[in-house]
Coordinates of C-alpha atoms in Angstrom, one line a residue:
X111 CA 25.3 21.8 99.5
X112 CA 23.9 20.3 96.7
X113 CA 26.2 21.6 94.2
X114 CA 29.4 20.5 95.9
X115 CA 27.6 17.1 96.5
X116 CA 27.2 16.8 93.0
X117 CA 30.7 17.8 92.0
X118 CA 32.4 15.2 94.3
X119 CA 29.9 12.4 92.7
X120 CA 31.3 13.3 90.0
X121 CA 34.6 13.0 90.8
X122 CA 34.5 9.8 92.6
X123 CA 32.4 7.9 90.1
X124 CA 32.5 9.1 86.9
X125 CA 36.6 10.2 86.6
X126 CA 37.9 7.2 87.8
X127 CA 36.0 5.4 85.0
X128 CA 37.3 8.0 82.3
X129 CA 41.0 7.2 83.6
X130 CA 40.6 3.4 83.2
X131 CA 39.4 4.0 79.6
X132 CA 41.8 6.3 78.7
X133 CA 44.8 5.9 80.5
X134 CA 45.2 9.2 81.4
X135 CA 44.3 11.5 84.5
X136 CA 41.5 14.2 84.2
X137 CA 40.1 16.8 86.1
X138 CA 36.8 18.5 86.6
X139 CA 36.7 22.1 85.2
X140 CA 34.4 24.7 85.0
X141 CA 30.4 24.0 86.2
X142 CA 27.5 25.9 84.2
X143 CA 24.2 26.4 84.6
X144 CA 22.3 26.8 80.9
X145 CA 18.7 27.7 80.9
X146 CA 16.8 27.7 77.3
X147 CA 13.3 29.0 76.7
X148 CA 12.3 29.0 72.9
X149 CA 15.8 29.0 71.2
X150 CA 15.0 28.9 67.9
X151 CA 18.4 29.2 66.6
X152 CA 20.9 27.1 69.3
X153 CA 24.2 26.7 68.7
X154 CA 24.7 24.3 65.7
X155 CA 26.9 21.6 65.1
X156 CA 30.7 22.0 66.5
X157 CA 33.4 20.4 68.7
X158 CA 35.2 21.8 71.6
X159 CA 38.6 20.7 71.1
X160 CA 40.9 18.1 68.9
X161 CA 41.9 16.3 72.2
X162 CA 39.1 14.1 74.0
X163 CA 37.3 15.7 77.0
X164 CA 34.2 15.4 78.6
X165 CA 31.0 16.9 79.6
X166 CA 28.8 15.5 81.3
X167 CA 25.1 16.9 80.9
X168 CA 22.6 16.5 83.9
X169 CA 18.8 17.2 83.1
X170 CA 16.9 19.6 85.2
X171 CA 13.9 19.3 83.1
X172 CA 12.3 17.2 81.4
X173 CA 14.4 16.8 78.0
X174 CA 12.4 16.5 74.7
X175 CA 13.1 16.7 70.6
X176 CA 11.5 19.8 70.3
X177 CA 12.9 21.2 73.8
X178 CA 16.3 21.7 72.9
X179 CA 17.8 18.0 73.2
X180 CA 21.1 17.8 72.8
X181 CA 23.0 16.0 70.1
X182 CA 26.1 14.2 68.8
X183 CA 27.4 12.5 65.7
X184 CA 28.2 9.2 66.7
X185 CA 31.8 8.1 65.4
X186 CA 32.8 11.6 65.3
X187 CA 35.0 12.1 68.0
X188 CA 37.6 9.4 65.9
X189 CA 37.5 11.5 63.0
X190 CA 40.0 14.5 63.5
X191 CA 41.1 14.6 59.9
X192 CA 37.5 14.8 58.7
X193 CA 36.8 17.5 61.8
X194 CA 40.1 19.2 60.6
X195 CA 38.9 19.8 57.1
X196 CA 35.0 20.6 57.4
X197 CA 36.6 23.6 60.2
X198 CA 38.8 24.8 57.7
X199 CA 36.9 24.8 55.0
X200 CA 34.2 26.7 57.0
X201 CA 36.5 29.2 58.2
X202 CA 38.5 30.4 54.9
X203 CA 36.2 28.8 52.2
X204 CA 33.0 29.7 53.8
X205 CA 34.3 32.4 55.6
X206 CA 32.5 31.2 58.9
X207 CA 34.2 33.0 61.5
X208 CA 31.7 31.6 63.9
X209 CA 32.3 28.9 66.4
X210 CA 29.4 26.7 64.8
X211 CA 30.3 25.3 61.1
X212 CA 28.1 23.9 58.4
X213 CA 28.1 19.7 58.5
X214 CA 28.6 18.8 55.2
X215 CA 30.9 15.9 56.2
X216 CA 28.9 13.7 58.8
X217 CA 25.7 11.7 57.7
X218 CA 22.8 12.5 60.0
X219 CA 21.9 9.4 60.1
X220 CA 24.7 9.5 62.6
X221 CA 22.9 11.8 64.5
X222 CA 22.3 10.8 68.2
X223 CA 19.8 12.7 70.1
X224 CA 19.3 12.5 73.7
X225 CA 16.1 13.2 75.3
X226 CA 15.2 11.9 78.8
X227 CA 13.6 13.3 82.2
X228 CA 14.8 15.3 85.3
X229 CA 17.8 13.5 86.1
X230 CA 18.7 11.9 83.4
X231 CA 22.7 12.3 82.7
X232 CA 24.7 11.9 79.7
X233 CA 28.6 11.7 79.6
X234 CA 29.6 13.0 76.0
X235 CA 33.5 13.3 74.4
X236 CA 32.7 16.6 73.1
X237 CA 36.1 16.5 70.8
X238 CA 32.8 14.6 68.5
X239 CA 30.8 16.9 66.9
X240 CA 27.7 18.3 69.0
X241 CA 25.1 20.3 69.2
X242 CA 21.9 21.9 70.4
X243 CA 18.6 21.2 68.2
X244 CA 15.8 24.2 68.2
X245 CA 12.7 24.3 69.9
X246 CA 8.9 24.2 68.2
X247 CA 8.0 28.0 68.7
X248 CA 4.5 26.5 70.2
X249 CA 6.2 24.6 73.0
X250 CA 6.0 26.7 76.7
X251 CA 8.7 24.5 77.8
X252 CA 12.1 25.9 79.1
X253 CA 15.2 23.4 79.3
X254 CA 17.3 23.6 82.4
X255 CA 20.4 22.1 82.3
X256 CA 23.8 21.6 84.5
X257 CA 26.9 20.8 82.6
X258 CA 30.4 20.0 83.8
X259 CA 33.6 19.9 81.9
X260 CA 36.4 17.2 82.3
X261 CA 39.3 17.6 81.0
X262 CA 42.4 15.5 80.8
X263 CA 45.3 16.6 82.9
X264 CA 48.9 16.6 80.9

């Protein structure tokens, strides 16, 4: 099974690596599947969590700008003061109850995006800030993707 195959790659290459750099144990967590066709509005710039854990993004398409690419503010995952205050002043000065808030604190010039073909993986510390870019509305493309969490074990 190719999903179970994938899993325990996972856990025998990529965790023990995680470990070393950290010092700390982490586990995988919960596997998804996301299919996108035409998102014009994707879910904008966030972070998962003040502590640092890990997903790790396998392409099942071909990954593009305009196809929904995937994107992170380099640096950002060492700024929890600065992540602190742009959440809080989304939720009670903007009053942005949503999960996504408006980046007014990292430069985009900051802004990493990744792009690549079937197969192509990317291991992200999604305590950074992160997001989804939109597709061109003329683009017939779908984006296929399977993610796996990692989390750190206390």
């Amino acid at each position: 099974d190719i999903f179970n195959f994938f899993r325990k790659k996972i856990e025998l290459e990529c965790i023990p690596i995680l470990e070393k750099n950290y010092s700390k144990k982490f586990a995988l967590e919960a596997t998804n599947i996301y299919q996108h066709y035409k998102t014009t509005n994707p879910r904008k710039a966030h972070y998962d969590n003040e502590d640092n854990y890990f997903k790790l993004f396998l392409f099942l398409s071909d990954v593009k700008d305009n196809t929904g690419s995937f994107f992170f503010y380099k640096f950002s995952h060492k700024q929890k003061l600065r992540k602190k205050l742009m959440n809080r002043l989304n939720k009670f000065f903007f009053k942005n109850n949503e999960l996504e808030d408006k980046n007014f604190i990292f430069n985009d010039k900051f802004k990493i995006n990744f792009t690549g073909n079937i197969g192509t993986t990317v291991v992200t510390d999604v305590s950074g800030i992160h997001g989804c870019n939109p597709f061109s509305l003329d683009d017939e493309k779908k984006r296929l993707v399977l993610v796996q969490r990692i989390t750190p074990i206390n």
